Structures are given as C-alpha cells and as structure tokens.
Amino acid sequence: MALKQQYAAAHTDSMHETASVYCAKECASSDDNPCGKGNGQASSCTSVTLPTGTMRFLGCSLEVCEASCGAEVNAVYVTDDDGTNCFPKNDQMFMSQVIAEIAAAARGCSGTHIMSGGMHMIGATHMTCIGKYHTAGGDGMANMDGMTNMNGMPSGAFHSSWTFASFLLTAIVLLVLNW
C-alpha cells in the first residue's frame, strides 16, 4: 500500500505543478508582459472576448501571484492596486465563461468547455491545461508552446498524447500493485 501511494504522489508531482494561488494580469498589447520578464505562463497574452470588447491576459508565476494576491486565495477577486485577477488553487469551473477563460490564462492555457449544470471549465478540453502551469513562469519556454517534436507534430499534441500515455501507465501500475 505505501509503495502505491509513493508512486502515485511522485508521478502526480512530475506531471504538473500546482500553486497556492493563480493569477492573470491584463496586457496592454499581445506582446506585453505585465508579469515581468521570465514570469509569464505563456510567450504571449491570451485574448478573452468580453461583452464590451476583447481584452488580453497573461498568467503569472507563483511569486508574482503571491505578491499581488497574497499566499492563499479563497474566492475569485480582482485586486484594487494593479487589477490582478486572483484565483483559488482548486477552482477550475466557473459560472461565467469569461472568468473561466481568464482563469485558464492564469494557468498557462486557453479556452473553456461546458460541464454539467452549465459550468465553464478551464481549457478547451480536459487535457488542455495539464502540464502548462509552471510555478516559476518562464514566459512559455517551460511548456514549449509553438515548438514541434521530432515527428513534426506540435509539441502540445505530443505532450497531450504523452500525458495520456503516462496516465495509462499509472493506471496499470496501480492495478498491478493492488493485486
């Protein structure tokens, strides 16, 4: 039993990083970096369509988010001082599609999809945001946005299939350990 728990914990930690708080800052232009050099979750800002027009947002590193939002956030809110959008660590579904899209940007991904009850979940699919968030930021370099793998496929497609393969491997190992 202890071996199974150790394997699962180690594997989960290596698949994606988590944070105590996520945040996104509004960008003045698509190539703006309001998080500071090296502290963005992506190489460019994500466009979000609002009823009043389009705005751009960039997710920031954990250090930037903790400085703007505090070390722990219990509800979605926007700071008064610099307009940072702050999100609790466990919130991935929202009643508002706009809020879900900004929350996706805060985690280094984009898009939303509808869940039961009309809730909007971050990421265009369930797999979209896995492995995208990095506590140190890195301006998108850590997740290799836009790069291709050796087969000429976009790295995101490679990463998604690799993530699914690692999930499958984890399930098999856990099944074997239960026997």
mmCIF file of N, CA and C in Angstrom, residues 36-173:
data_model
loop_
_atom_site.group_PDB
_atom_site.id
_atom_site.type_symbol
_atom_site.label_atom_id
_atom_site.label_comp_id
_atom_site.label_asym_id
_atom_site.label_seq_id
_atom_site.Cartn_x
_atom_site.Cartn_y
_atom_site.Cartn_z
ATOM 1 N N GLY A 36 6.273 40.672 -15.786
ATOM 2 C CA GLY A 36 7.710 40.894 -15.689
ATOM 3 C C GLY A 36 8.461 39.815 -16.457
ATOM 4 N N LYS A 37 9.601 40.165 -17.008
ATOM 5 C CA LYS A 37 10.388 39.244 -17.838
ATOM 6 C C LYS A 37 10.650 37.923 -17.112
ATOM 7 N N GLY A 38 10.309 36.829 -17.785
ATOM 8 C CA GLY A 38 10.533 35.499 -17.233
ATOM 9 C C GLY A 38 9.459 35.013 -16.278
ATOM 10 N N ASN A 39 8.465 35.846 -15.992
ATOM 11 C CA ASN A 39 7.438 35.482 -15.009
ATOM 12 C C ASN A 39 6.070 35.170 -15.610
ATOM 13 N N GLY A 40 5.955 35.147 -16.934
ATOM 14 C CA GLY A 40 4.676 34.839 -17.574
ATOM 15 C C GLY A 40 4.503 33.340 -17.762
ATOM 16 N N GLN A 41 3.249 32.891 -17.833
ATOM 17 C CA GLN A 41 2.961 31.481 -18.071
ATOM 18 C C GLN A 41 3.013 31.127 -19.560
ATOM 19 N N ALA A 42 2.972 32.110 -20.445
ATOM 20 C CA ALA A 42 2.996 31.875 -21.885
ATOM 21 C C ALA A 42 3.880 32.931 -22.545
ATOM 22 N N SER A 43 4.194 32.720 -23.823
ATOM 23 C CA SER A 43 5.045 33.662 -24.543
ATOM 24 C C SER A 43 4.281 34.889 -25.036
ATOM 25 N N SER A 44 2.946 34.817 -25.032
ATOM 26 C CA SER A 44 2.136 35.969 -25.414
ATOM 27 C C SER A 44 0.826 35.957 -24.641
ATOM 28 N N CYS A 45 0.144 37.065 -24.656
ATOM 29 C CA CYS A 45 -1.105 37.209 -23.910
ATOM 30 C C CYS A 45 -2.252 36.478 -24.612
ATOM 31 N N THR A 46 -3.228 36.030 -23.831
ATOM 32 C CA THR A 46 -4.399 35.324 -24.329
ATOM 33 C C THR A 46 -5.555 36.304 -24.476
ATOM 34 N N SER A 47 -6.201 36.306 -25.640
ATOM 35 C CA SER A 47 -7.356 37.183 -25.873
ATOM 36 C C SER A 47 -8.613 36.566 -25.271
ATOM 37 N N VAL A 48 -9.367 37.393 -24.571
ATOM 38 C CA VAL A 48 -10.641 36.978 -23.971
ATOM 39 C C VAL A 48 -11.703 37.962 -24.441
ATOM 40 N N THR A 49 -12.786 37.428 -25.023
ATOM 41 C CA THR A 49 -13.870 38.281 -25.518
ATOM 42 C C THR A 49 -14.854 38.571 -24.400
ATOM 43 N N LEU A 50 -15.010 39.847 -24.118
ATOM 44 C CA LEU A 50 -15.956 40.330 -23.106
ATOM 45 C C LEU A 50 -17.152 40.950 -23.814
ATOM 46 N N PRO A 51 -18.258 41.161 -23.117
ATOM 47 C CA PRO A 51 -19.401 41.839 -23.745
ATOM 48 C C PRO A 51 -19.041 43.235 -24.259
ATOM 49 N N THR A 52 -18.041 43.850 -23.663
ATOM 50 C CA THR A 52 -17.655 45.212 -24.046
ATOM 51 C C THR A 52 -16.501 45.256 -25.038
ATOM 52 N N GLY A 53 -15.959 44.108 -25.434
ATOM 53 C CA GLY A 53 -14.824 44.066 -26.359
ATOM 54 C C GLY A 53 -13.836 42.985 -25.955
ATOM 55 N N THR A 54 -12.681 42.993 -26.576
ATOM 56 C CA THR A 54 -11.655 41.986 -26.305
ATOM 57 C C THR A 54 -10.574 42.559 -25.400
ATOM 58 N N MET A 55 -10.175 41.760 -24.420
ATOM 59 C CA MET A 55 -9.056 42.119 -23.542
ATOM 60 C C MET A 55 -8.056 40.979 -23.609
ATOM 61 N N ARG A 56 -6.811 41.262 -23.239
ATOM 62 C CA ARG A 56 -5.762 40.241 -23.229
ATOM 63 C C ARG A 56 -5.261 40.049 -21.808
ATOM 64 N N PHE A 57 -4.923 38.780 -21.477
ATOM 65 C CA PHE A 57 -4.435 38.457 -20.146
ATOM 66 C C PHE A 57 -3.241 37.526 -20.242
ATOM 67 N N LEU A 58 -2.371 37.611 -19.232
ATOM 68 C CA LEU A 58 -1.221 36.720 -19.131
ATOM 69 C C LEU A 58 -1.166 36.165 -17.717
ATOM 70 N N GLY A 59 -1.071 34.851 -17.606
ATOM 71 C CA GLY A 59 -0.887 34.217 -16.307
ATOM 72 C C GLY A 59 0.522 34.475 -15.808
ATOM 73 N N CYS A 60 0.672 34.611 -14.511
ATOM 74 C CA CYS A 60 1.979 34.946 -13.920
ATOM 75 C C CYS A 60 2.537 33.815 -13.068
ATOM 76 N N SER A 61 3.803 33.945 -12.710
ATOM 77 C CA SER A 61 4.467 32.971 -11.848
ATOM 78 C C SER A 61 3.872 33.010 -10.441
ATOM 79 N N LEU A 62 4.129 31.978 -9.682
ATOM 80 C CA LEU A 62 3.634 31.911 -8.304
ATOM 81 C C LEU A 62 4.136 33.093 -7.482
ATOM 82 N N GLU A 63 5.386 33.467 -7.647
ATOM 83 C CA GLU A 63 5.951 34.591 -6.886
ATOM 84 C C GLU A 63 5.192 35.889 -7.150
ATOM 85 N N VAL A 64 4.891 36.163 -8.416
ATOM 86 C CA VAL A 64 4.150 37.373 -8.786
ATOM 87 C C VAL A 64 2.727 37.311 -8.231
ATOM 88 N N CYS A 65 2.098 36.132 -8.341
ATOM 89 C CA CYS A 65 0.714 35.985 -7.852
ATOM 90 C C CYS A 65 0.638 36.158 -6.342
ATOM 91 N N GLU A 66 1.581 35.569 -5.609
ATOM 92 C CA GLU A 66 1.569 35.718 -4.153
ATOM 93 C C GLU A 66 1.812 37.161 -3.748
ATOM 94 N N ALA A 67 2.653 37.884 -4.498
ATOM 95 C CA ALA A 67 2.916 39.297 -4.189
ATOM 96 C C ALA A 67 1.677 40.150 -4.444
ATOM 97 N N SER A 68 0.918 39.830 -5.502
ATOM 98 C CA SER A 68 -0.267 40.619 -5.847
ATOM 99 C C SER A 68 -1.518 40.197 -5.097
ATOM 100 N N CYS A 69 -1.682 38.882 -4.885
ATOM 101 C CA CYS A 69 -2.936 38.346 -4.339
ATOM 102 C C CYS A 69 -2.843 37.881 -2.887
ATOM 103 N N GLY A 70 -1.649 37.620 -2.410
ATOM 104 C CA GLY A 70 -1.466 37.000 -1.101
ATOM 105 C C GLY A 70 -1.159 35.522 -1.297
ATOM 106 N N ALA A 71 -0.716 34.865 -0.257
ATOM 107 C CA ALA A 71 -0.283 33.469 -0.361
ATOM 108 C C ALA A 71 -1.433 32.493 -0.530
ATOM 109 N N GLU A 72 -2.626 32.855 -0.088
ATOM 110 C CA GLU A 72 -3.774 31.954 -0.219
ATOM 111 C C GLU A 72 -5.017 32.762 -0.562
ATOM 112 N N VAL A 73 -5.750 32.283 -1.547
ATOM 113 C CA VAL A 73 -6.957 32.962 -2.007
ATOM 114 C C VAL A 73 -8.132 32.008 -1.822
ATOM 115 N N ASN A 74 -9.223 32.499 -1.245
ATOM 116 C CA ASN A 74 -10.396 31.658 -1.010
ATOM 117 C C ASN A 74 -11.552 31.930 -1.963
ATOM 118 N N ALA A 75 -11.468 33.002 -2.732
ATOM 119 C CA ALA A 75 -12.528 33.340 -3.689
ATOM 120 C C ALA A 75 -11.911 34.110 -4.850
ATOM 121 N N VAL A 76 -12.555 34.078 -6.007
ATOM 122 C CA VAL A 76 -12.076 34.821 -7.175
ATOM 123 C C VAL A 76 -12.261 36.308 -6.903
ATOM 124 N N TYR A 77 -11.216 37.087 -7.149
ATOM 125 C CA TYR A 77 -11.349 38.534 -7.000
ATOM 126 C C TYR A 77 -10.294 39.261 -7.822
ATOM 127 N N VAL A 78 -10.509 40.557 -8.026
ATOM 128 C CA VAL A 78 -9.565 41.413 -8.727
ATOM 129 C C VAL A 78 -9.012 42.394 -7.715
ATOM 130 N N THR A 79 -7.663 42.521 -7.691
ATOM 131 C CA THR A 79 -7.036 43.413 -6.717
ATOM 132 C C THR A 79 -7.317 44.873 -7.071
ATOM 133 N N ASP A 80 -7.330 45.704 -6.060
ATOM 134 C CA ASP A 80 -7.574 47.126 -6.261
ATOM 135 C C ASP A 80 -6.339 47.851 -6.775
ATOM 136 N N ASP A 81 -5.150 47.394 -6.346
ATOM 137 C CA ASP A 81 -3.932 48.140 -6.671
ATOM 138 C C ASP A 81 -3.498 48.037 -8.134
ATOM 139 N N ASP A 82 -3.472 46.840 -8.722
ATOM 140 C CA ASP A 82 -2.991 46.732 -10.099
ATOM 141 C C ASP A 82 -3.906 45.916 -11.012
ATOM 142 N N GLY A 83 -5.114 45.590 -10.558
ATOM 143 C CA GLY A 83 -6.072 44.884 -11.395
ATOM 144 C C GLY A 83 -5.753 43.424 -11.663
ATOM 145 N N THR A 84 -4.945 42.793 -10.814
ATOM 146 C CA THR A 84 -4.625 41.376 -10.975
ATOM 147 C C THR A 84 -5.863 40.537 -10.684
ATOM 148 N N ASN A 85 -6.142 39.565 -11.539
ATOM 149 C CA ASN A 85 -7.251 38.624 -11.343
ATOM 150 C C ASN A 85 -6.703 37.443 -10.556
ATOM 151 N N CYS A 86 -7.228 37.221 -9.353
ATOM 152 C CA CYS A 86 -6.719 36.182 -8.449
ATOM 153 C C CYS A 86 -7.702 35.014 -8.378
ATOM 154 N N PHE A 87 -7.161 33.785 -8.402
ATOM 155 C CA PHE A 87 -7.988 32.574 -8.397
ATOM 156 C C PHE A 87 -7.500 31.591 -7.345
ATOM 157 N N PRO A 88 -8.430 30.991 -6.595
ATOM 158 C CA PRO A 88 -8.055 29.953 -5.622
ATOM 159 C C PRO A 88 -7.456 28.745 -6.331
ATOM 160 N N LYS A 89 -6.598 28.023 -5.633
ATOM 161 C CA LYS A 89 -5.887 26.903 -6.247
ATOM 162 C C LYS A 89 -6.800 25.793 -6.757
ATOM 163 N N ASN A 90 -7.931 25.558 -6.147
ATOM 164 C CA ASN A 90 -8.779 24.439 -6.537
ATOM 165 C C ASN A 90 -9.913 24.799 -7.490
ATOM 166 N N ASP A 91 -10.087 26.069 -7.816
ATOM 167 C CA ASP A 91 -11.190 26.472 -8.700
ATOM 168 C C ASP A 91 -10.814 26.288 -10.163
ATOM 169 N N GLN A 92 -11.534 25.385 -10.848
ATOM 170 C CA GLN A 92 -11.331 25.169 -12.276
ATOM 171 C C GLN A 92 -12.636 25.294 -13.057
ATOM 172 N N MET A 93 -13.758 25.428 -12.343
ATOM 173 C CA MET A 93 -15.059 25.589 -13.006
ATOM 174 C C MET A 93 -15.737 26.849 -12.481
ATOM 175 N N PHE A 94 -16.377 27.570 -13.411
ATOM 176 C CA PHE A 94 -16.986 28.846 -13.082
ATOM 177 C C PHE A 94 -18.322 28.989 -13.806
ATOM 178 N N MET A 95 -19.218 29.775 -13.245
ATOM 179 C CA MET A 95 -20.499 30.050 -13.890
ATOM 180 C C MET A 95 -20.302 30.926 -15.127
ATOM 181 N N SER A 96 -19.293 31.771 -15.125
ATOM 182 C CA SER A 96 -19.037 32.699 -16.224
ATOM 183 C C SER A 96 -17.942 32.158 -17.147
ATOM 184 N N GLN A 97 -18.222 32.154 -18.455
ATOM 185 C CA GLN A 97 -17.223 31.727 -19.424
ATOM 186 C C GLN A 97 -16.030 32.683 -19.428
ATOM 187 N N VAL A 98 -16.282 33.975 -19.292
ATOM 188 C CA VAL A 98 -15.203 34.971 -19.279
ATOM 189 C C VAL A 98 -14.252 34.713 -18.112
ATOM 190 N N ILE A 99 -14.796 34.491 -16.924
ATOM 191 C CA ILE A 99 -13.952 34.218 -15.752
ATOM 192 C C ILE A 99 -13.157 32.931 -15.975
ATOM 193 N N ALA A 100 -13.776 31.906 -16.556
ATOM 194 C CA ALA A 100 -13.081 30.642 -16.827
ATOM 195 C C ALA A 100 -11.944 30.841 -17.829
ATOM 196 N N GLU A 101 -12.156 31.694 -18.827
ATOM 197 C CA GLU A 101 -11.099 31.956 -19.812
ATOM 198 C C GLU A 101 -9.920 32.707 -19.185
ATOM 199 N N ILE A 102 -10.207 33.636 -18.286
ATOM 200 C CA ILE A 102 -9.121 34.348 -17.592
ATOM 201 C C ILE A 102 -8.404 33.385 -16.653
ATOM 202 N N ALA A 103 -9.152 32.504 -15.984
ATOM 203 C CA ALA A 103 -8.547 31.501 -15.098
ATOM 204 C C ALA A 103 -7.670 30.530 -15.888
ATOM 205 N N ALA A 104 -8.078 30.191 -17.119
ATOM 206 C CA ALA A 104 -7.252 29.333 -17.973
ATOM 207 C C ALA A 104 -5.932 30.034 -18.298
ATOM 208 N N ALA A 105 -6.002 31.320 -18.638
ATOM 209 C CA ALA A 105 -4.781 32.083 -18.915
ATOM 210 C C ALA A 105 -3.867 32.100 -17.687
ATOM 211 N N ALA A 106 -4.462 32.182 -16.498
ATOM 212 C CA ALA A 106 -3.681 32.190 -15.261
ATOM 213 C C ALA A 106 -2.886 30.897 -15.090
ATOM 214 N N ARG A 107 -3.357 29.828 -15.700
ATOM 215 C CA ARG A 107 -2.679 28.526 -15.621
ATOM 216 C C ARG A 107 -1.858 28.209 -16.861
ATOM 217 N N GLY A 108 -1.694 29.180 -17.755
ATOM 218 C CA GLY A 108 -0.848 28.996 -18.923
ATOM 219 C C GLY A 108 -1.515 28.299 -20.090
ATOM 220 N N CYS A 109 -2.832 28.216 -20.099
ATOM 221 C CA CYS A 109 -3.532 27.577 -21.213
ATOM 222 C C CYS A 109 -4.639 28.511 -21.693
ATOM 223 N N SER A 110 -5.516 28.018 -22.544
ATOM 224 C CA SER A 110 -6.593 28.883 -23.027
ATOM 225 C C SER A 110 -7.844 28.067 -23.321
ATOM 226 N N GLY A 111 -8.944 28.780 -23.484
ATOM 227 C CA GLY A 111 -10.206 28.156 -23.833
ATOM 228 C C GLY A 111 -10.977 27.637 -22.639
ATOM 229 N N THR A 112 -12.224 27.236 -22.912
ATOM 230 C CA THR A 112 -13.094 26.652 -21.893
ATOM 231 C C THR A 112 -13.959 25.595 -22.556
ATOM 232 N N HIS A 113 -14.568 24.769 -21.752
ATOM 233 C CA HIS A 113 -15.581 23.837 -22.248
ATOM 234 C C HIS A 113 -16.684 23.743 -21.200
ATOM 235 N N ILE A 114 -17.882 23.394 -21.660
ATOM 236 C CA ILE A 114 -19.064 23.343 -20.788
ATOM 237 C C ILE A 114 -19.129 22.002 -20.071
ATOM 238 N N MET A 115 -19.391 22.076 -18.781
ATOM 239 C CA MET A 115 -19.597 20.879 -17.961
ATOM 240 C C MET A 115 -21.085 20.815 -17.592
ATOM 241 N N SER A 116 -21.451 19.769 -16.890
ATOM 242 C CA SER A 116 -22.858 19.634 -16.487
ATOM 243 C C SER A 116 -23.265 20.806 -15.602
ATOM 244 N N GLY A 117 -24.514 21.162 -15.685
ATOM 245 C CA GLY A 117 -25.017 22.275 -14.892
ATOM 246 C C GLY A 117 -24.657 23.626 -15.476
ATOM 247 N N GLY A 118 -24.105 23.645 -16.700
ATOM 248 C CA GLY A 118 -23.770 24.912 -17.339
ATOM 249 C C GLY A 118 -22.491 25.559 -16.840
ATOM 250 N N MET A 119 -21.701 24.833 -16.057
ATOM 251 C CA MET A 119 -20.434 25.381 -15.556
ATOM 252 C C MET A 119 -19.393 25.375 -16.677
ATOM 253 N N HIS A 120 -18.545 26.403 -16.690
ATOM 254 C CA HIS A 120 -17.472 26.512 -17.678
ATOM 255 C C HIS A 120 -16.174 26.074 -17.007
ATOM 256 N N MET A 121 -15.486 25.102 -17.610
ATOM 257 C CA MET A 121 -14.227 24.595 -17.061
ATOM 258 C C MET A 121 -13.067 25.122 -17.890
ATOM 259 N N ILE A 122 -11.944 25.392 -17.224
ATOM 260 C CA ILE A 122 -10.767 25.909 -17.913
ATOM 261 C C ILE A 122 -10.257 24.903 -18.937
ATOM 262 N N GLY A 123 -9.726 25.417 -20.053
ATOM 263 C CA GLY A 123 -9.175 24.582 -21.109
ATOM 264 C C GLY A 123 -10.223 24.176 -22.128
ATOM 265 N N ALA A 124 -9.841 24.146 -23.387
ATOM 266 C CA ALA A 124 -10.765 23.755 -24.449
ATOM 267 C C ALA A 124 -11.217 22.305 -24.283
ATOM 268 N N THR A 125 -10.365 21.473 -23.681
ATOM 269 C CA THR A 125 -10.697 20.082 -23.355
ATOM 270 C C THR A 125 -10.156 19.800 -21.957
ATOM 271 N N HIS A 126 -10.441 18.622 -21.424
ATOM 272 C CA HIS A 126 -9.922 18.272 -20.109
ATOM 273 C C HIS A 126 -8.396 18.216 -20.084
ATOM 274 N N MET A 127 -7.780 17.884 -21.190
ATOM 275 C CA MET A 127 -6.324 17.719 -21.236
ATOM 276 C C MET A 127 -5.571 19.012 -21.560
ATOM 277 N N THR A 128 -6.251 20.043 -22.002
ATOM 278 C CA THR A 128 -5.597 21.259 -22.482
ATOM 279 C C THR A 128 -4.652 21.892 -21.469
ATOM 280 N N CYS A 129 -5.041 21.966 -20.218
ATOM 281 C CA CYS A 129 -4.241 22.696 -19.227
ATOM 282 C C CYS A 129 -3.229 21.824 -18.484
ATOM 283 N N ILE A 130 -3.277 20.527 -18.693
ATOM 284 C CA ILE A 130 -2.343 19.646 -17.973
ATOM 285 C C ILE A 130 -0.920 19.905 -18.437
ATOM 286 N N GLY A 131 -0.050 20.160 -17.484
ATOM 287 C CA GLY A 131 1.358 20.381 -17.774
ATOM 288 C C GLY A 131 1.707 21.770 -18.267
ATOM 289 N N LYS A 132 0.741 22.673 -18.342
ATOM 290 C CA LYS A 132 1.003 24.021 -18.852
ATOM 291 C C LYS A 132 1.506 24.982 -17.775
ATOM 292 N N TYR A 133 1.044 24.805 -16.535
ATOM 293 C CA TYR A 133 1.404 25.751 -15.471
ATOM 294 C C TYR A 133 2.776 25.418 -14.883
ATOM 295 N N HIS A 134 3.590 26.461 -14.683
ATOM 296 C CA HIS A 134 4.897 26.297 -14.049
ATOM 297 C C HIS A 134 5.066 27.378 -12.992
ATOM 298 N N THR A 135 5.355 26.981 -11.771
ATOM 299 C CA THR A 135 5.427 27.931 -10.658
ATOM 300 C C THR A 135 6.395 29.075 -10.939
ATOM 301 N N ALA A 136 7.481 28.818 -11.662
ATOM 302 C CA ALA A 136 8.471 29.854 -11.934
ATOM 303 C C ALA A 136 8.122 30.713 -13.147
ATOM 304 N N GLY A 137 7.059 30.386 -13.854
ATOM 305 C CA GLY A 137 6.702 31.153 -15.055
ATOM 306 C C GLY A 137 7.494 30.654 -16.247
ATOM 307 N N GLY A 138 8.422 31.457 -16.734
ATOM 308 C CA GLY A 138 9.269 31.058 -17.857
ATOM 309 C C GLY A 138 8.835 31.617 -19.197
ATOM 310 N N ASP A 139 7.784 32.434 -19.225
ATOM 311 C CA ASP A 139 7.288 33.055 -20.453
ATOM 312 C C ASP A 139 6.989 32.038 -21.552
ATOM 313 N N GLY A 140 6.475 30.857 -21.164
ATOM 314 C CA GLY A 140 6.087 29.850 -22.135
ATOM 315 C C GLY A 140 7.197 28.914 -22.564
ATOM 316 N N MET A 141 8.411 29.165 -22.143
ATOM 317 C CA MET A 141 9.525 28.302 -22.556
ATOM 318 C C MET A 141 9.450 26.937 -21.892
ATOM 319 N N ALA A 142 8.927 26.865 -20.688
ATOM 320 C CA ALA A 142 8.878 25.600 -19.959
ATOM 321 C C ALA A 142 7.920 24.611 -20.605
ATOM 322 N N ASN A 143 6.860 25.086 -21.258
ATOM 323 C CA ASN A 143 5.921 24.154 -21.884
ATOM 324 C C ASN A 143 6.101 24.062 -23.395
ATOM 325 N N MET A 144 7.107 24.720 -23.948
ATOM 326 C CA MET A 144 7.496 24.636 -25.357
ATOM 327 C C MET A 144 6.359 24.984 -26.312
ATOM 328 N N ASP A 145 5.564 25.998 -25.984
ATOM 329 C CA ASP A 145 4.485 26.434 -26.871
ATOM 330 C C ASP A 145 5.030 26.747 -28.263
ATOM 331 N N GLY A 146 4.338 26.240 -29.271
ATOM 332 C CA GLY A 146 4.698 26.566 -30.646
ATOM 333 C C GLY A 146 5.813 25.723 -31.230
ATOM 334 N N MET A 147 6.493 24.923 -30.444
ATOM 335 C CA MET A 147 7.576 24.102 -30.961
ATOM 336 C C MET A 147 7.001 22.800 -31.520
ATOM 337 N N THR A 148 7.805 22.085 -32.296
ATOM 338 C CA THR A 148 7.364 20.801 -32.830
ATOM 339 C C THR A 148 8.251 19.696 -32.293
ATOM 340 N N ASN A 149 7.714 18.473 -32.257
ATOM 341 C CA ASN A 149 8.527 17.339 -31.820
ATOM 342 C C ASN A 149 9.224 16.735 -33.027
ATOM 343 N N MET A 150 9.892 15.600 -32.853
ATOM 344 C CA MET A 150 10.682 15.006 -33.925
ATOM 345 C C MET A 150 9.828 14.535 -35.103
ATOM 346 N N ASN A 151 8.538 14.313 -34.893
ATOM 347 C CA ASN A 151 7.654 13.880 -35.970
ATOM 348 C C ASN A 151 7.015 15.058 -36.692
ATOM 349 N N GLY A 152 7.377 16.285 -36.325
ATOM 350 C CA GLY A 152 6.803 17.464 -36.946
ATOM 351 C C GLY A 152 5.453 17.853 -36.381
ATOM 352 N N MET A 153 4.999 17.136 -35.327
ATOM 353 C CA MET A 153 3.718 17.462 -34.697
ATOM 354 C C MET A 153 3.932 18.599 -33.708
ATOM 355 N N PRO A 154 2.937 19.453 -33.501
ATOM 356 C CA PRO A 154 3.075 20.483 -32.466
ATOM 357 C C PRO A 154 3.352 19.823 -31.122
ATOM 358 N N SER A 155 4.217 20.446 -30.331
ATOM 359 C CA SER A 155 4.592 19.853 -29.049
ATOM 360 C C SER A 155 3.394 19.652 -28.135
ATOM 361 N N GLY A 156 2.362 20.515 -28.227
ATOM 362 C CA GLY A 156 1.176 20.344 -27.398
ATOM 363 C C GLY A 156 0.484 19.026 -27.687
ATOM 364 N N ALA A 157 0.402 18.653 -28.981
ATOM 365 C CA ALA A 157 -0.217 17.375 -29.340
ATOM 366 C C ALA A 157 0.634 16.225 -28.809
ATOM 367 N N PHE A 158 1.955 16.369 -28.934
ATOM 368 C CA PHE A 158 2.856 15.354 -28.410
ATOM 369 C C PHE A 158 2.704 15.249 -26.901
ATOM 370 N N HIS A 159 2.643 16.417 -26.233
ATOM 371 C CA HIS A 159 2.528 16.425 -24.780
ATOM 372 C C HIS A 159 1.218 15.788 -24.324
ATOM 373 N N SER A 160 0.111 16.117 -25.025
ATOM 374 C CA SER A 160 -1.173 15.544 -24.643
ATOM 375 C C SER A 160 -1.176 14.032 -24.779
ATOM 376 N N SER A 161 -0.597 13.525 -25.892
ATOM 377 C CA SER A 161 -0.564 12.071 -26.055
ATOM 378 C C SER A 161 0.388 11.454 -25.051
ATOM 379 N N TRP A 162 1.489 12.128 -24.749
ATOM 380 C CA TRP A 162 2.421 11.624 -23.740
ATOM 381 C C TRP A 162 1.759 11.641 -22.367
ATOM 382 N N THR A 163 1.013 12.682 -22.038
ATOM 383 C CA THR A 163 0.316 12.759 -20.761
ATOM 384 C C THR A 163 -0.695 11.622 -20.646
ATOM 385 N N PHE A 164 -1.423 11.347 -21.734
ATOM 386 C CA PHE A 164 -2.375 10.255 -21.712
ATOM 387 C C PHE A 164 -1.652 8.926 -21.521
ATOM 388 N N ALA A 165 -0.512 8.759 -22.204
ATOM 389 C CA ALA A 165 0.264 7.525 -22.056
ATOM 390 C C ALA A 165 0.753 7.370 -20.620
ATOM 391 N N SER A 166 1.215 8.473 -19.986
ATOM 392 C CA SER A 166 1.658 8.370 -18.593
ATOM 393 C C SER A 166 0.498 8.076 -17.662
ATOM 394 N N PHE A 167 -0.678 8.635 -17.967
ATOM 395 C CA PHE A 167 -1.863 8.336 -17.175
ATOM 396 C C PHE A 167 -2.191 6.845 -17.266
ATOM 397 N N LEU A 168 -2.142 6.316 -18.490
ATOM 398 C CA LEU A 168 -2.426 4.907 -18.705
ATOM 399 C C LEU A 168 -1.426 4.033 -17.962
ATOM 400 N N LEU A 169 -0.147 4.388 -18.038
ATOM 401 C CA LEU A 169 0.894 3.648 -17.326
ATOM 402 C C LEU A 169 0.654 3.676 -15.818
ATOM 403 N N THR A 170 0.284 4.841 -15.295
ATOM 404 C CA THR A 170 -0.013 4.964 -13.865
ATOM 405 C C THR A 170 -1.165 4.050 -13.474
ATOM 406 N N ALA A 171 -2.218 4.032 -14.292
ATOM 407 C CA ALA A 171 -3.375 3.174 -14.001
ATOM 408 C C ALA A 171 -2.978 1.714 -13.996
ATOM 409 N N ILE A 172 -2.158 1.298 -14.933
ATOM 410 C CA ILE A 172 -1.709 -0.106 -14.996
ATOM 411 C C ILE A 172 -0.883 -0.454 -13.782
ATOM 412 N N VAL A 173 0.079 0.421 -13.419
ATOM 413 C CA VAL A 173 0.929 0.160 -12.255
ATOM 414 C C VAL A 173 0.084 0.071 -10.987
#
